[in-house]
mmCIF file with all atom_site columns, C-alpha atoms in Angstrom:
data_model
loop_
_atom_site.group_PDB
_atom_site.id
_atom_site.type_symbol
_atom_site.label_atom_id
_atom_site.label_alt_id
_atom_site.label_comp_id
_atom_site.label_asym_id
_atom_site.label_entity_id
_atom_site.label_seq_id
_atom_site.pdbx_PDB_ins_code
_atom_site.Cartn_x
_atom_site.Cartn_y
_atom_site.Cartn_z
_atom_site.occupancy
_atom_site.B_iso_or_equiv
_atom_site.pdbx_formal_charge
_atom_site.auth_seq_id
_atom_site.auth_comp_id
_atom_site.auth_asym_id
_atom_site.auth_atom_id
_atom_site.pdbx_PDB_model_num
ATOM 1   C CA . MET A 1 1   ? -38.182 -8.187  3.185   1.00 35.00 ? 28  MET A CA 1
ATOM 2   C CA . PHE A 1 2   ? -36.530 -10.241 0.435   1.00 39.00 ? 29  PHE A CA 1
ATOM 3   C CA . PHE A 1 3   ? -32.937 -11.175 1.297   1.00 45.00 ? 30  PHE A CA 1
ATOM 4   C CA . TYR A 1 4   ? -30.432 -11.162 -1.561  1.00 48.00 ? 31  TYR A CA 1
ATOM 5   C CA . PRO A 1 5   ? -27.546 -13.659 -1.803  1.00 50.00 ? 32  PRO A CA 1
ATOM 6   C CA . PHE A 1 6   ? -24.138 -12.380 -0.619  1.00 47.00 ? 33  PHE A CA 1
ATOM 7   C CA . TRP A 1 7   ? -22.700 -12.668 -4.110  1.00 49.00 ? 34  TRP A CA 1
ATOM 8   C CA . PHE A 1 8   ? -25.461 -10.593 -5.721  1.00 54.00 ? 35  PHE A CA 1
ATOM 9   C CA . ASP A 1 9   ? -27.125 -8.000  -3.533  1.00 68.00 ? 36  ASP A CA 1
ATOM 10  C CA . PRO A 1 10  ? -27.875 -4.300  -3.920  1.00 79.00 ? 37  PRO A CA 1
ATOM 11  C CA . THR A 1 11  ? -25.571 -3.360  -1.033  1.00 82.00 ? 38  THR A CA 1
ATOM 12  C CA . PHE A 1 12  ? -22.589 -4.056  -3.272  1.00 84.00 ? 39  PHE A CA 1
ATOM 13  C CA . ILE A 1 13  ? -23.068 -0.616  -4.804  1.00 90.00 ? 40  ILE A CA 1
ATOM 14  C CA . ILE A 1 14  ? -21.776 0.831   -1.532  1.00 92.00 ? 41  ILE A CA 1
ATOM 15  C CA . LEU A 1 15  ? -18.349 -0.501  -2.381  1.00 94.00 ? 42  LEU A CA 1
ATOM 16  C CA . LEU A 1 16  ? -18.137 1.125   -5.841  1.00 94.00 ? 43  LEU A CA 1
ATOM 17  C CA . PRO A 1 17  ? -16.604 4.466   -4.683  1.00 95.00 ? 44  PRO A CA 1
ATOM 18  C CA . GLY A 1 18  ? -13.956 2.546   -2.753  1.00 95.00 ? 45  GLY A CA 1
ATOM 19  C CA . LEU A 1 19  ? -13.203 0.261   -5.705  1.00 95.00 ? 46  LEU A CA 1
ATOM 20  C CA . ILE A 1 20  ? -12.847 3.242   -8.039  1.00 97.00 ? 47  ILE A CA 1
ATOM 21  C CA . LEU A 1 21  ? -10.593 5.106   -5.580  1.00 96.00 ? 48  LEU A CA 1
ATOM 22  C CA . SER A 1 22  ? -8.456  1.953   -5.122  1.00 96.00 ? 49  SER A CA 1
ATOM 23  C CA . LEU A 1 23  ? -8.003  1.536   -8.869  1.00 97.00 ? 50  LEU A CA 1
ATOM 24  C CA . ILE A 1 24  ? -7.097  5.213   -9.308  1.00 97.00 ? 51  ILE A CA 1
ATOM 25  C CA . ALA A 1 25  ? -4.611  5.056   -6.408  1.00 97.00 ? 52  ALA A CA 1
ATOM 26  C CA . GLN A 1 26  ? -2.944  1.872   -7.672  1.00 96.00 ? 53  GLN A CA 1
ATOM 27  C CA . ALA A 1 27  ? -2.639  3.296   -11.206 1.00 97.00 ? 54  ALA A CA 1
ATOM 28  C CA . SER A 1 28  ? -1.265  6.543   -9.842  1.00 97.00 ? 55  SER A CA 1
ATOM 29  C CA . VAL A 1 29  ? 1.400   4.970   -7.646  1.00 96.00 ? 56  VAL A CA 1
ATOM 30  C CA . GLN A 1 30  ? 2.561   2.677   -10.465 1.00 96.00 ? 57  GLN A CA 1
ATOM 31  C CA . SER A 1 31  ? 2.709   5.443   -13.047 1.00 97.00 ? 58  SER A CA 1
ATOM 32  C CA . THR A 1 32  ? 4.383   7.941   -10.712 1.00 98.00 ? 59  THR A CA 1
ATOM 33  C CA . PHE A 1 33  ? 6.970   5.399   -9.511  1.00 97.00 ? 60  PHE A CA 1
ATOM 34  C CA . SER A 1 34  ? 7.644   4.325   -13.114 1.00 97.00 ? 61  SER A CA 1
ATOM 35  C CA . LYS A 1 35  ? 8.123   7.948   -14.177 1.00 98.00 ? 62  LYS A CA 1
ATOM 36  C CA . TYR A 1 36  ? 10.629  8.856   -11.468 1.00 98.00 ? 63  TYR A CA 1
ATOM 37  C CA . SER A 1 37  ? 12.391  5.499   -11.518 1.00 97.00 ? 64  SER A CA 1
ATOM 38  C CA . LYS A 1 38  ? 13.852  6.791   -14.773 1.00 97.00 ? 65  LYS A CA 1
ATOM 39  C CA . VAL A 1 39  ? 15.348  9.832   -13.010 1.00 98.00 ? 66  VAL A CA 1
ATOM 40  C CA . ILE A 1 40  ? 18.753  8.916   -11.541 1.00 98.00 ? 67  ILE A CA 1
ATOM 41  C CA . SER A 1 41  ? 19.563  10.615  -8.242  1.00 97.00 ? 68  SER A CA 1
ATOM 42  C CA . SER A 1 42  ? 22.611  12.827  -8.050  1.00 97.00 ? 69  SER A CA 1
ATOM 43  C CA . THR A 1 43  ? 23.678  10.969  -4.875  1.00 96.00 ? 70  THR A CA 1
ATOM 44  C CA . GLY A 1 44  ? 24.881  8.117   -7.116  1.00 95.00 ? 71  GLY A CA 1
ATOM 45  C CA . GLU A 1 45  ? 23.908  5.527   -4.532  1.00 98.00 ? 72  GLU A CA 1
ATOM 46  C CA . THR A 1 46  ? 21.749  2.401   -4.827  1.00 98.00 ? 73  THR A CA 1
ATOM 47  C CA . GLY A 1 47  ? 18.751  2.049   -2.589  1.00 98.00 ? 74  GLY A CA 1
ATOM 48  C CA . ALA A 1 48  ? 20.675  -0.343  -0.340  1.00 98.00 ? 75  ALA A CA 1
ATOM 49  C CA . GLU A 1 49  ? 23.662  1.951   -0.070  1.00 98.00 ? 76  GLU A CA 1
ATOM 50  C CA . PHE A 1 50  ? 21.474  4.965   0.623   1.00 98.00 ? 77  PHE A CA 1
ATOM 51  C CA . ALA A 1 51  ? 19.532  3.042   3.251   1.00 98.00 ? 78  ALA A CA 1
ATOM 52  C CA . ARG A 1 52  ? 22.685  2.026   5.081   1.00 98.00 ? 79  ARG A CA 1
ATOM 53  C CA . ARG A 1 53  ? 24.103  5.589   5.007   1.00 98.00 ? 80  ARG A CA 1
ATOM 54  C CA . MET A 1 54  ? 20.791  7.074   6.120   1.00 98.00 ? 81  MET A CA 1
ATOM 55  C CA . LEU A 1 55  ? 20.382  4.576   8.980   1.00 98.00 ? 82  LEU A CA 1
ATOM 56  C CA . SER A 1 56  ? 23.947  5.168   10.131  1.00 97.00 ? 83  SER A CA 1
ATOM 57  C CA . SER A 1 57  ? 23.500  8.939   10.092  1.00 96.00 ? 84  SER A CA 1
ATOM 58  C CA . LEU A 1 58  ? 20.518  8.470   12.399  1.00 96.00 ? 85  LEU A CA 1
ATOM 59  C CA . GLY A 1 59  ? 22.397  6.198   14.737  1.00 96.00 ? 86  GLY A CA 1
ATOM 60  C CA . LEU A 1 60  ? 20.385  3.134   13.760  1.00 97.00 ? 87  LEU A CA 1
ATOM 61  C CA . TYR A 1 61  ? 23.389  0.856   13.400  1.00 96.00 ? 88  TYR A CA 1
ATOM 62  C CA . ASP A 1 62  ? 21.491  -2.225  14.572  1.00 96.00 ? 89  ASP A CA 1
ATOM 63  C CA . VAL A 1 63  ? 19.004  -2.121  11.686  1.00 97.00 ? 90  VAL A CA 1
ATOM 64  C CA . ARG A 1 64  ? 19.937  -4.551  8.877   1.00 97.00 ? 91  ARG A CA 1
ATOM 65  C CA . VAL A 1 65  ? 19.211  -3.948  5.222   1.00 98.00 ? 92  VAL A CA 1
ATOM 66  C CA . GLU A 1 66  ? 18.072  -6.940  3.197   1.00 97.00 ? 93  GLU A CA 1
ATOM 67  C CA . ALA A 1 67  ? 16.612  -7.664  -0.237  1.00 97.00 ? 94  ALA A CA 1
ATOM 68  C CA . VAL A 1 68  ? 13.081  -9.039  -0.553  1.00 96.00 ? 95  VAL A CA 1
ATOM 69  C CA . SER A 1 69  ? 11.242  -10.436 -3.556  1.00 95.00 ? 96  SER A CA 1
ATOM 70  C CA . GLY A 1 70  ? 8.314   -8.715  -5.182  1.00 92.00 ? 97  GLY A CA 1
ATOM 71  C CA . PHE A 1 71  ? 7.527   -5.306  -6.647  1.00 91.00 ? 98  PHE A CA 1
ATOM 72  C CA . LEU A 1 72  ? 7.415   -2.449  -4.140  1.00 93.00 ? 99  LEU A CA 1
ATOM 73  C CA . THR A 1 73  ? 7.177   -4.868  -1.246  1.00 96.00 ? 100 THR A CA 1
ATOM 74  C CA . ASP A 1 74  ? 9.554   -2.654  0.723   1.00 97.00 ? 101 ASP A CA 1
ATOM 75  C CA . HIS A 1 75  ? 8.903   -2.634  4.473   1.00 97.00 ? 102 HIS A CA 1
ATOM 76  C CA . TYR A 1 76  ? 10.477  -2.238  7.866   1.00 97.00 ? 103 TYR A CA 1
ATOM 77  C CA . ASP A 1 77  ? 10.270  -5.216  10.228  1.00 96.00 ? 104 ASP A CA 1
ATOM 78  C CA . PRO A 1 78  ? 10.255  -3.814  13.792  1.00 94.00 ? 105 PRO A CA 1
ATOM 79  C CA . ARG A 1 79  ? 10.451  -7.238  15.448  1.00 92.00 ? 106 ARG A CA 1
ATOM 80  C CA . ASN A 1 80  ? 13.728  -8.183  13.784  1.00 95.00 ? 107 ASN A CA 1
ATOM 81  C CA . LYS A 1 81  ? 14.926  -4.624  13.068  1.00 96.00 ? 108 LYS A CA 1
ATOM 82  C CA . VAL A 1 82  ? 15.314  -5.313  9.358   1.00 98.00 ? 109 VAL A CA 1
ATOM 83  C CA . LEU A 1 83  ? 14.654  -2.909  6.521   1.00 98.00 ? 110 LEU A CA 1
ATOM 84  C CA . ARG A 1 84  ? 13.703  -5.024  3.492   1.00 98.00 ? 111 ARG A CA 1
ATOM 85  C CA . LEU A 1 85  ? 13.986  -3.512  0.026   1.00 98.00 ? 112 LEU A CA 1
ATOM 86  C CA . SER A 1 86  ? 12.351  -4.906  -3.102  1.00 97.00 ? 113 SER A CA 1
ATOM 87  C CA . ALA A 1 87  ? 14.084  -5.470  -6.407  1.00 93.00 ? 114 ALA A CA 1
ATOM 88  C CA . ALA A 1 88  ? 12.675  -2.150  -7.660  1.00 93.00 ? 115 ALA A CA 1
ATOM 89  C CA . THR A 1 89  ? 14.611  -0.221  -4.985  1.00 97.00 ? 116 THR A CA 1
ATOM 90  C CA . TYR A 1 90  ? 17.481  -2.346  -3.630  1.00 98.00 ? 117 TYR A CA 1
ATOM 91  C CA . SER A 1 91  ? 19.837  -1.882  -6.562  1.00 97.00 ? 118 SER A CA 1
ATOM 92  C CA . SER A 1 92  ? 18.194  1.158   -8.186  1.00 97.00 ? 119 SER A CA 1
ATOM 93  C CA . ARG A 1 93  ? 19.813  4.583   -8.135  1.00 98.00 ? 120 ARG A CA 1
ATOM 94  C CA . SER A 1 94  ? 16.629  6.390   -9.066  1.00 98.00 ? 121 SER A CA 1
ATOM 95  C CA . VAL A 1 95  ? 14.945  9.209   -7.191  1.00 98.00 ? 122 VAL A CA 1
ATOM 96  C CA . ALA A 1 96  ? 11.823  7.077   -6.809  1.00 98.00 ? 123 ALA A CA 1
ATOM 97  C CA . ALA A 1 97  ? 13.777  4.242   -5.257  1.00 98.00 ? 124 ALA A CA 1
ATOM 98  C CA . LEU A 1 98  ? 15.605  6.477   -2.775  1.00 98.00 ? 125 LEU A CA 1
ATOM 99  C CA . GLY A 1 99  ? 12.311  8.098   -1.843  1.00 98.00 ? 126 GLY A CA 1
ATOM 100 C CA . VAL A 1 100 ? 10.771  4.725   -0.957  1.00 98.00 ? 127 VAL A CA 1
ATOM 101 C CA . VAL A 1 101 ? 13.923  3.847   0.993   1.00 98.00 ? 128 VAL A CA 1
ATOM 102 C CA . ALA A 1 102 ? 13.689  7.064   2.971   1.00 98.00 ? 129 ALA A CA 1
ATOM 103 C CA . HIS A 1 103 ? 10.060  6.355   3.758   1.00 98.00 ? 130 HIS A CA 1
ATOM 104 C CA . GLU A 1 104 ? 10.926  2.935   5.178   1.00 98.00 ? 131 GLU A CA 1
ATOM 105 C CA . VAL A 1 105 ? 13.776  4.433   7.168   1.00 98.00 ? 132 VAL A CA 1
ATOM 106 C CA . GLY A 1 106 ? 11.141  6.775   8.511   1.00 98.00 ? 133 GLY A CA 1
ATOM 107 C CA . HIS A 1 107 ? 9.409   3.724   9.993   1.00 98.00 ? 134 HIS A CA 1
ATOM 108 C CA . ALA A 1 108 ? 12.693  2.683   11.642  1.00 98.00 ? 135 ALA A CA 1
ATOM 109 C CA . MET A 1 109 ? 12.908  6.133   13.140  1.00 98.00 ? 136 MET A CA 1
ATOM 110 C CA . GLN A 1 110 ? 9.346   5.783   14.467  1.00 98.00 ? 137 GLN A CA 1
ATOM 111 C CA . HIS A 1 111 ? 10.237  2.451   16.031  1.00 97.00 ? 138 HIS A CA 1
ATOM 112 C CA . GLN A 1 112 ? 13.341  3.890   17.731  1.00 96.00 ? 139 GLN A CA 1
ATOM 113 C CA . GLU A 1 113 ? 11.303  6.776   19.149  1.00 96.00 ? 140 GLU A CA 1
ATOM 114 C CA . LYS A 1 114 ? 8.336   4.560   20.119  1.00 96.00 ? 141 LYS A CA 1
ATOM 115 C CA . TYR A 1 115 ? 6.004   6.715   17.973  1.00 97.00 ? 142 TYR A CA 1
ATOM 116 C CA . LEU A 1 116 ? 2.588   6.094   19.540  1.00 97.00 ? 143 LEU A CA 1
ATOM 117 C CA . PRO A 1 117 ? 0.516   5.414   16.366  1.00 97.00 ? 144 PRO A CA 1
ATOM 118 C CA . LEU A 1 118 ? 3.166   2.818   15.302  1.00 96.00 ? 145 LEU A CA 1
ATOM 119 C CA . VAL A 1 119 ? 3.055   1.202   18.763  1.00 96.00 ? 146 VAL A CA 1
ATOM 120 C CA . LEU A 1 120 ? -0.773  1.029   18.533  1.00 95.00 ? 147 LEU A CA 1
ATOM 121 C CA . ARG A 1 121 ? -0.586  -0.419  14.990  1.00 94.00 ? 148 ARG A CA 1
ATOM 122 C CA . ASN A 1 122 ? 1.927   -3.081  15.962  1.00 92.00 ? 149 ASN A CA 1
ATOM 123 C CA . PHE A 1 123 ? -0.222  -3.989  18.967  1.00 93.00 ? 150 PHE A CA 1
ATOM 124 C CA . SER A 1 124 ? -3.354  -4.247  16.833  1.00 92.00 ? 151 SER A CA 1
ATOM 125 C CA . VAL A 1 125 ? -1.787  -6.447  14.100  1.00 91.00 ? 152 VAL A CA 1
ATOM 126 C CA . PRO A 1 126 ? -3.013  -9.844  15.551  1.00 90.00 ? 153 PRO A CA 1
ATOM 127 C CA . PHE A 1 127 ? -6.527  -8.454  16.162  1.00 89.00 ? 154 PHE A CA 1
ATOM 128 C CA . ALA A 1 128 ? -6.711  -7.009  12.687  1.00 91.00 ? 155 ALA A CA 1
ATOM 129 C CA . SER A 1 129 ? -5.455  -10.265 11.144  1.00 90.00 ? 156 SER A CA 1
ATOM 130 C CA . ILE A 1 130 ? -8.078  -12.286 12.989  1.00 90.00 ? 157 ILE A CA 1
ATOM 131 C CA . GLY A 1 131 ? -10.734 -9.762  12.064  1.00 89.00 ? 158 GLY A CA 1
ATOM 132 C CA . SER A 1 132 ? -9.960  -9.716  8.361   1.00 88.00 ? 159 SER A CA 1
ATOM 133 C CA . ASN A 1 133 ? -9.643  -13.531 8.127   1.00 90.00 ? 160 ASN A CA 1
ATOM 134 C CA . LEU A 1 134 ? -12.610 -14.625 10.194  1.00 94.00 ? 161 LEU A CA 1
ATOM 135 C CA . SER A 1 135 ? -15.106 -11.812 10.190  1.00 94.00 ? 162 SER A CA 1
ATOM 136 C CA . TRP A 1 136 ? -16.944 -12.687 6.969   1.00 92.00 ? 163 TRP A CA 1
ATOM 137 C CA . ILE A 1 137 ? -16.855 -16.409 7.745   1.00 94.00 ? 164 ILE A CA 1
ATOM 138 C CA . ILE A 1 138 ? -18.531 -15.849 11.104  1.00 95.00 ? 165 ILE A CA 1
ATOM 139 C CA . PHE A 1 139 ? -20.867 -13.245 9.565   1.00 94.00 ? 166 PHE A CA 1
ATOM 140 C CA . ILE A 1 140 ? -22.115 -15.704 6.884   1.00 91.00 ? 167 ILE A CA 1
ATOM 141 C CA . ILE A 1 141 ? -22.403 -18.562 9.405   1.00 94.00 ? 168 ILE A CA 1
ATOM 142 C CA . GLY A 1 142 ? -24.573 -16.261 11.476  1.00 91.00 ? 169 GLY A CA 1
ATOM 143 C CA . PHE A 1 143 ? -27.015 -15.963 8.579   1.00 85.00 ? 170 PHE A CA 1
ATOM 144 C CA . LEU A 1 144 ? -26.996 -19.681 7.864   1.00 88.00 ? 171 LEU A CA 1
ATOM 145 C CA . PHE A 1 145 ? -27.896 -20.488 11.491  1.00 88.00 ? 172 PHE A CA 1
ATOM 146 C CA . TYR A 1 146 ? -30.061 -17.412 12.024  1.00 85.00 ? 173 TYR A CA 1
ATOM 147 C CA . SER A 1 147 ? -27.767 -16.222 14.840  1.00 91.00 ? 174 SER A CA 1
ATOM 148 C CA . GLN A 1 148 ? -27.693 -12.487 15.556  1.00 91.00 ? 175 GLN A CA 1
ATOM 149 C CA . THR A 1 149 ? -24.866 -13.141 18.008  1.00 93.00 ? 176 THR A CA 1
ATOM 150 C CA . LEU A 1 150 ? -22.597 -14.520 15.271  1.00 95.00 ? 177 LEU A CA 1
ATOM 151 C CA . ILE A 1 151 ? -23.639 -11.789 12.878  1.00 94.00 ? 178 ILE A CA 1
ATOM 152 C CA . GLN A 1 152 ? -22.728 -9.119  15.408  1.00 94.00 ? 179 GLN A CA 1
ATOM 153 C CA . LEU A 1 153 ? -19.496 -10.910 16.272  1.00 96.00 ? 180 LEU A CA 1
ATOM 154 C CA . GLY A 1 154 ? -18.525 -10.934 12.596  1.00 95.00 ? 181 GLY A CA 1
ATOM 155 C CA . ILE A 1 155 ? -19.163 -7.210  12.407  1.00 96.00 ? 182 ILE A CA 1
ATOM 156 C CA . LEU A 1 156 ? -17.178 -6.555  15.566  1.00 95.00 ? 183 LEU A CA 1
ATOM 157 C CA . LEU A 1 157 ? -14.211 -8.553  14.240  1.00 95.00 ? 184 LEU A CA 1
ATOM 158 C CA . PHE A 1 158 ? -14.228 -6.665  10.978  1.00 96.00 ? 185 PHE A CA 1
ATOM 159 C CA . ALA A 1 159 ? -14.325 -3.401  12.935  1.00 95.00 ? 186 ALA A CA 1
ATOM 160 C CA . PHE A 1 160 ? -10.880 -4.291  14.284  1.00 94.00 ? 187 PHE A CA 1
ATOM 161 C CA . ALA A 1 161 ? -9.600  -4.559  10.681  1.00 94.00 ? 188 ALA A CA 1
ATOM 162 C CA . VAL A 1 162 ? -11.115 -1.179  9.904   1.00 96.00 ? 189 VAL A CA 1
ATOM 163 C CA . LEU A 1 163 ? -9.519  0.375   12.973  1.00 96.00 ? 190 LEU A CA 1
ATOM 164 C CA . PHE A 1 164 ? -6.160  -1.008  11.818  1.00 95.00 ? 191 PHE A CA 1
ATOM 165 C CA . THR A 1 165 ? -6.436  0.764   8.462   1.00 96.00 ? 192 THR A CA 1
ATOM 166 C CA . LEU A 1 166 ? -7.266  4.021   10.226  1.00 97.00 ? 193 LEU A CA 1
ATOM 167 C CA . ILE A 1 167 ? -4.294  3.734   12.620  1.00 96.00 ? 194 ILE A CA 1
ATOM 168 C CA . THR A 1 168 ? -2.096  3.016   9.618   1.00 97.00 ? 195 THR A CA 1
ATOM 169 C CA . LEU A 1 169 ? -2.797  6.414   8.027   1.00 98.00 ? 196 LEU A CA 1
ATOM 170 C CA . PRO A 1 170 ? -0.927  8.644   10.525  1.00 98.00 ? 197 PRO A CA 1
ATOM 171 C CA . VAL A 1 171 ? 1.912   6.048   10.646  1.00 98.00 ? 198 VAL A CA 1
ATOM 172 C CA . GLU A 1 172 ? 2.393   6.236   6.847   1.00 98.00 ? 199 GLU A CA 1
ATOM 173 C CA . PHE A 1 173 ? 1.927   9.998   6.578   1.00 98.00 ? 200 PHE A CA 1
ATOM 174 C CA . ASN A 1 174 ? 4.441   10.583  9.381   1.00 98.00 ? 201 ASN A CA 1
ATOM 175 C CA . ALA A 1 175 ? 7.013   8.241   7.815   1.00 98.00 ? 202 ALA A CA 1
ATOM 176 C CA . SER A 1 176 ? 6.789   10.187  4.549   1.00 98.00 ? 203 SER A CA 1
ATOM 177 C CA . ALA A 1 177 ? 7.066   13.501  6.377   1.00 98.00 ? 204 ALA A CA 1
ATOM 178 C CA . ARG A 1 178 ? 10.223  12.273  8.128   1.00 98.00 ? 205 ARG A CA 1
ATOM 179 C CA . ALA A 1 179 ? 11.654  11.164  4.804   1.00 97.00 ? 206 ALA A CA 1
ATOM 180 C CA . ILE A 1 180 ? 11.018  14.517  3.125   1.00 97.00 ? 207 ILE A CA 1
ATOM 181 C CA . LYS A 1 181 ? 12.590  16.318  6.084   1.00 97.00 ? 208 LYS A CA 1
ATOM 182 C CA . THR A 1 182 ? 15.679  14.057  6.180   1.00 97.00 ? 209 THR A CA 1
ATOM 183 C CA . LEU A 1 183 ? 16.507  13.813  2.459   1.00 98.00 ? 210 LEU A CA 1
ATOM 184 C CA . PRO A 1 184 ? 18.000  17.273  2.114   1.00 97.00 ? 211 PRO A CA 1
ATOM 185 C CA . LEU A 1 185 ? 20.250  16.444  5.081   1.00 96.00 ? 212 LEU A CA 1
ATOM 186 C CA . MET A 1 186 ? 21.464  13.414  3.162   1.00 97.00 ? 213 MET A CA 1
ATOM 187 C CA . GLY A 1 187 ? 22.520  15.622  0.236   1.00 96.00 ? 214 GLY A CA 1
ATOM 188 C CA . MET A 1 188 ? 19.513  15.238  -2.035  1.00 97.00 ? 215 MET A CA 1
ATOM 189 C CA . PRO A 1 189 ? 18.865  18.487  -3.909  1.00 97.00 ? 216 PRO A CA 1
ATOM 190 C CA . THR A 1 190 ? 15.467  20.216  -3.651  1.00 97.00 ? 217 THR A CA 1
ATOM 191 C CA . SER A 1 191 ? 14.577  19.408  -7.255  1.00 97.00 ? 218 SER A CA 1
ATOM 192 C CA . GLU A 1 192 ? 14.846  15.673  -6.458  1.00 98.00 ? 219 GLU A CA 1
ATOM 193 C CA . VAL A 1 193 ? 12.999  15.979  -3.167  1.00 98.00 ? 220 VAL A CA 1
ATOM 194 C CA . VAL A 1 194 ? 10.076  17.489  -5.115  1.00 98.00 ? 221 VAL A CA 1
ATOM 195 C CA . HIS A 1 195 ? 9.973   14.303  -7.213  1.00 98.00 ? 222 HIS A CA 1
ATOM 196 C CA . VAL A 1 196 ? 10.068  12.161  -4.050  1.00 98.00 ? 223 VAL A CA 1
ATOM 197 C CA . LYS A 1 197 ? 7.107   14.102  -2.641  1.00 98.00 ? 224 LYS A CA 1
ATOM 198 C CA . LYS A 1 198 ? 5.079   13.097  -5.710  1.00 98.00 ? 225 LYS A CA 1
ATOM 199 C CA . VAL A 1 199 ? 6.061   9.410   -5.361  1.00 98.00 ? 226 VAL A CA 1
ATOM 200 C CA . LEU A 1 200 ? 5.220   9.294   -1.677  1.00 98.00 ? 227 LEU A CA 1
ATOM 201 C CA . GLY A 1 201 ? 2.068   11.310  -2.177  1.00 97.00 ? 228 GLY A CA 1
ATOM 202 C CA . ALA A 1 202 ? 0.811   8.769   -4.668  1.00 97.00 ? 229 ALA A CA 1
ATOM 203 C CA . ALA A 1 203 ? 1.734   5.905   -2.326  1.00 97.00 ? 230 ALA A CA 1
ATOM 204 C CA . ALA A 1 204 ? -0.143  7.584   0.488   1.00 97.00 ? 231 ALA A CA 1
ATOM 205 C CA . MET A 1 205 ? -3.364  7.555   -1.551  1.00 97.00 ? 232 MET A CA 1
ATOM 206 C CA . THR A 1 206 ? -3.273  3.718   -1.611  1.00 97.00 ? 233 THR A CA 1
ATOM 207 C CA . TYR A 1 207 ? -3.560  3.731   2.190   1.00 97.00 ? 234 TYR A CA 1
ATOM 208 C CA . VAL A 1 208 ? -6.393  6.255   2.036   1.00 97.00 ? 235 VAL A CA 1
ATOM 209 C CA . ALA A 1 209 ? -8.155  4.079   -0.501  1.00 97.00 ? 236 ALA A CA 1
ATOM 210 C CA . SER A 1 210 ? -7.656  0.979   1.656   1.00 96.00 ? 237 SER A CA 1
ATOM 211 C CA . ALA A 1 211 ? -9.143  2.761   4.666   1.00 97.00 ? 238 ALA A CA 1
ATOM 212 C CA . ALA A 1 212 ? -12.095 4.017   2.620   1.00 97.00 ? 239 ALA A CA 1
ATOM 213 C CA . MET A 1 213 ? -12.724 0.542   1.247   1.00 96.00 ? 240 MET A CA 1
ATOM 214 C CA . ALA A 1 214 ? -12.662 -1.014  4.725   1.00 96.00 ? 241 ALA A CA 1
ATOM 215 C CA . ILE A 1 215 ? -15.112 1.581   6.063   1.00 97.00 ? 242 ILE A CA 1
ATOM 216 C CA . LEU A 1 216 ? -17.481 1.012   3.136   1.00 96.00 ? 243 LEU A CA 1
ATOM 217 C CA . GLN A 1 217 ? -17.275 -2.717  3.637   1.00 95.00 ? 244 GLN A CA 1
ATOM 218 C CA . LEU A 1 218 ? -18.195 -2.286  7.289   1.00 96.00 ? 245 LEU A CA 1
ATOM 219 C CA . LEU A 1 219 ? -21.168 -0.148  6.292   1.00 95.00 ? 246 LEU A CA 1
ATOM 220 C CA . ARG A 1 220 ? -22.202 -2.865  3.878   1.00 93.00 ? 247 ARG A CA 1
ATOM 221 C CA . MET A 1 221 ? -22.081 -5.472  6.611   1.00 93.00 ? 248 MET A CA 1
ATOM 222 C CA . LEU A 1 222 ? -24.231 -3.284  8.818   1.00 94.00 ? 249 LEU A CA 1
ATOM 223 C CA . MET A 1 223 ? -26.737 -2.744  6.021   1.00 91.00 ? 250 MET A CA 1
ATOM 224 C CA . ILE A 1 224 ? -26.921 -6.489  5.240   1.00 88.00 ? 251 ILE A CA 1
ATOM 225 C CA . ALA A 1 225 ? -27.418 -7.188  8.981   1.00 88.00 ? 252 ALA A CA 1
ATOM 226 C CA . GLY A 1 226 ? -30.228 -4.637  9.014   1.00 85.00 ? 253 GLY A CA 1
ATOM 227 C CA . MET A 1 227 ? -31.863 -6.315  6.058   1.00 70.00 ? 254 MET A CA 1
ATOM 228 C CA . PHE A 1 228 ? -31.668 -9.636  7.888   1.00 62.00 ? 255 PHE A CA 1
ATOM 229 C CA . GLY A 1 229 ? -33.283 -8.030  10.912  1.00 57.00 ? 256 GLY A CA 1
ATOM 230 C CA . ASP A 1 230 ? -36.072 -6.582  8.763   1.00 53.00 ? 257 ASP A CA 1
ATOM 231 C CA . ARG A 1 231 ? -36.744 -9.947  7.240   1.00 52.00 ? 258 ARG A CA 1
ATOM 232 C CA . ASP A 1 232 ? -37.170 -11.485 10.659  1.00 48.00 ? 259 ASP A CA 1
#
C-alpha cells in the first residue's frame, strides 16, 4: 500500500471535525466573554477583590491572589496555592471577569477537598507533558527506522496526553458548578449568575473541543500505523 508523507496524507481529514469544533469553541468563548465583560457587576468589586473575599469566605486564607500576563490565562496553582488572574479579570468589575474568578476559586476548593479527578489530573501532568512533547517524535522515528516498537511507543505516549484531556473535563465542569453554586452566596443576583453560566458554558466547550481533537489525533496515529503495517 502506498504510504503518504506525514504532512500530506488522507488521514488528516479525520482531524477536520475537531478543528472545526475548536474554532467554533474559541470564537464562542471570546465573543461571550467580550459581551459580558461590558456588563458591570452590582458587587462593585474588581476580580482581585472578589477573589480575596470569596477565598476568605471559604476559609482559604492561605491562597494568594496574583496578577499574571496574557489574555484569559487565569489559573489556580495547587503547588504554590496561588490564584493567578489575567489582565482581563484582575482589575475588571465585569460579570464575565467575576465568573472566571469564581471558576478558578472552584479549583482552589477542589484542591482543599482533595477532589479525586483533580488529584488524578495533577498526578498525570508529567506523563501528559512527556506524551504530548515526545509522542510524535518517537512515532516518526519509528517510521524512519521501520520500528514497530517505536511506533507503538509513540502511540502509547500520546494516549497519556489524551487521557489527561479526558480527566480535565470533570475537573473543569465541577469547578464551574461550584462557582455557579457559590456566586449567589457572595451576593451576586440571579440575573448576573445567568450571564456567568453563559461565559463558563462557552469556556467549557474549549475543553470539550480539546479532548475531541486529542481523540481524533490518536485515531489518526492508529490509522497511519495501520497503513504502515499494510505496506509491510
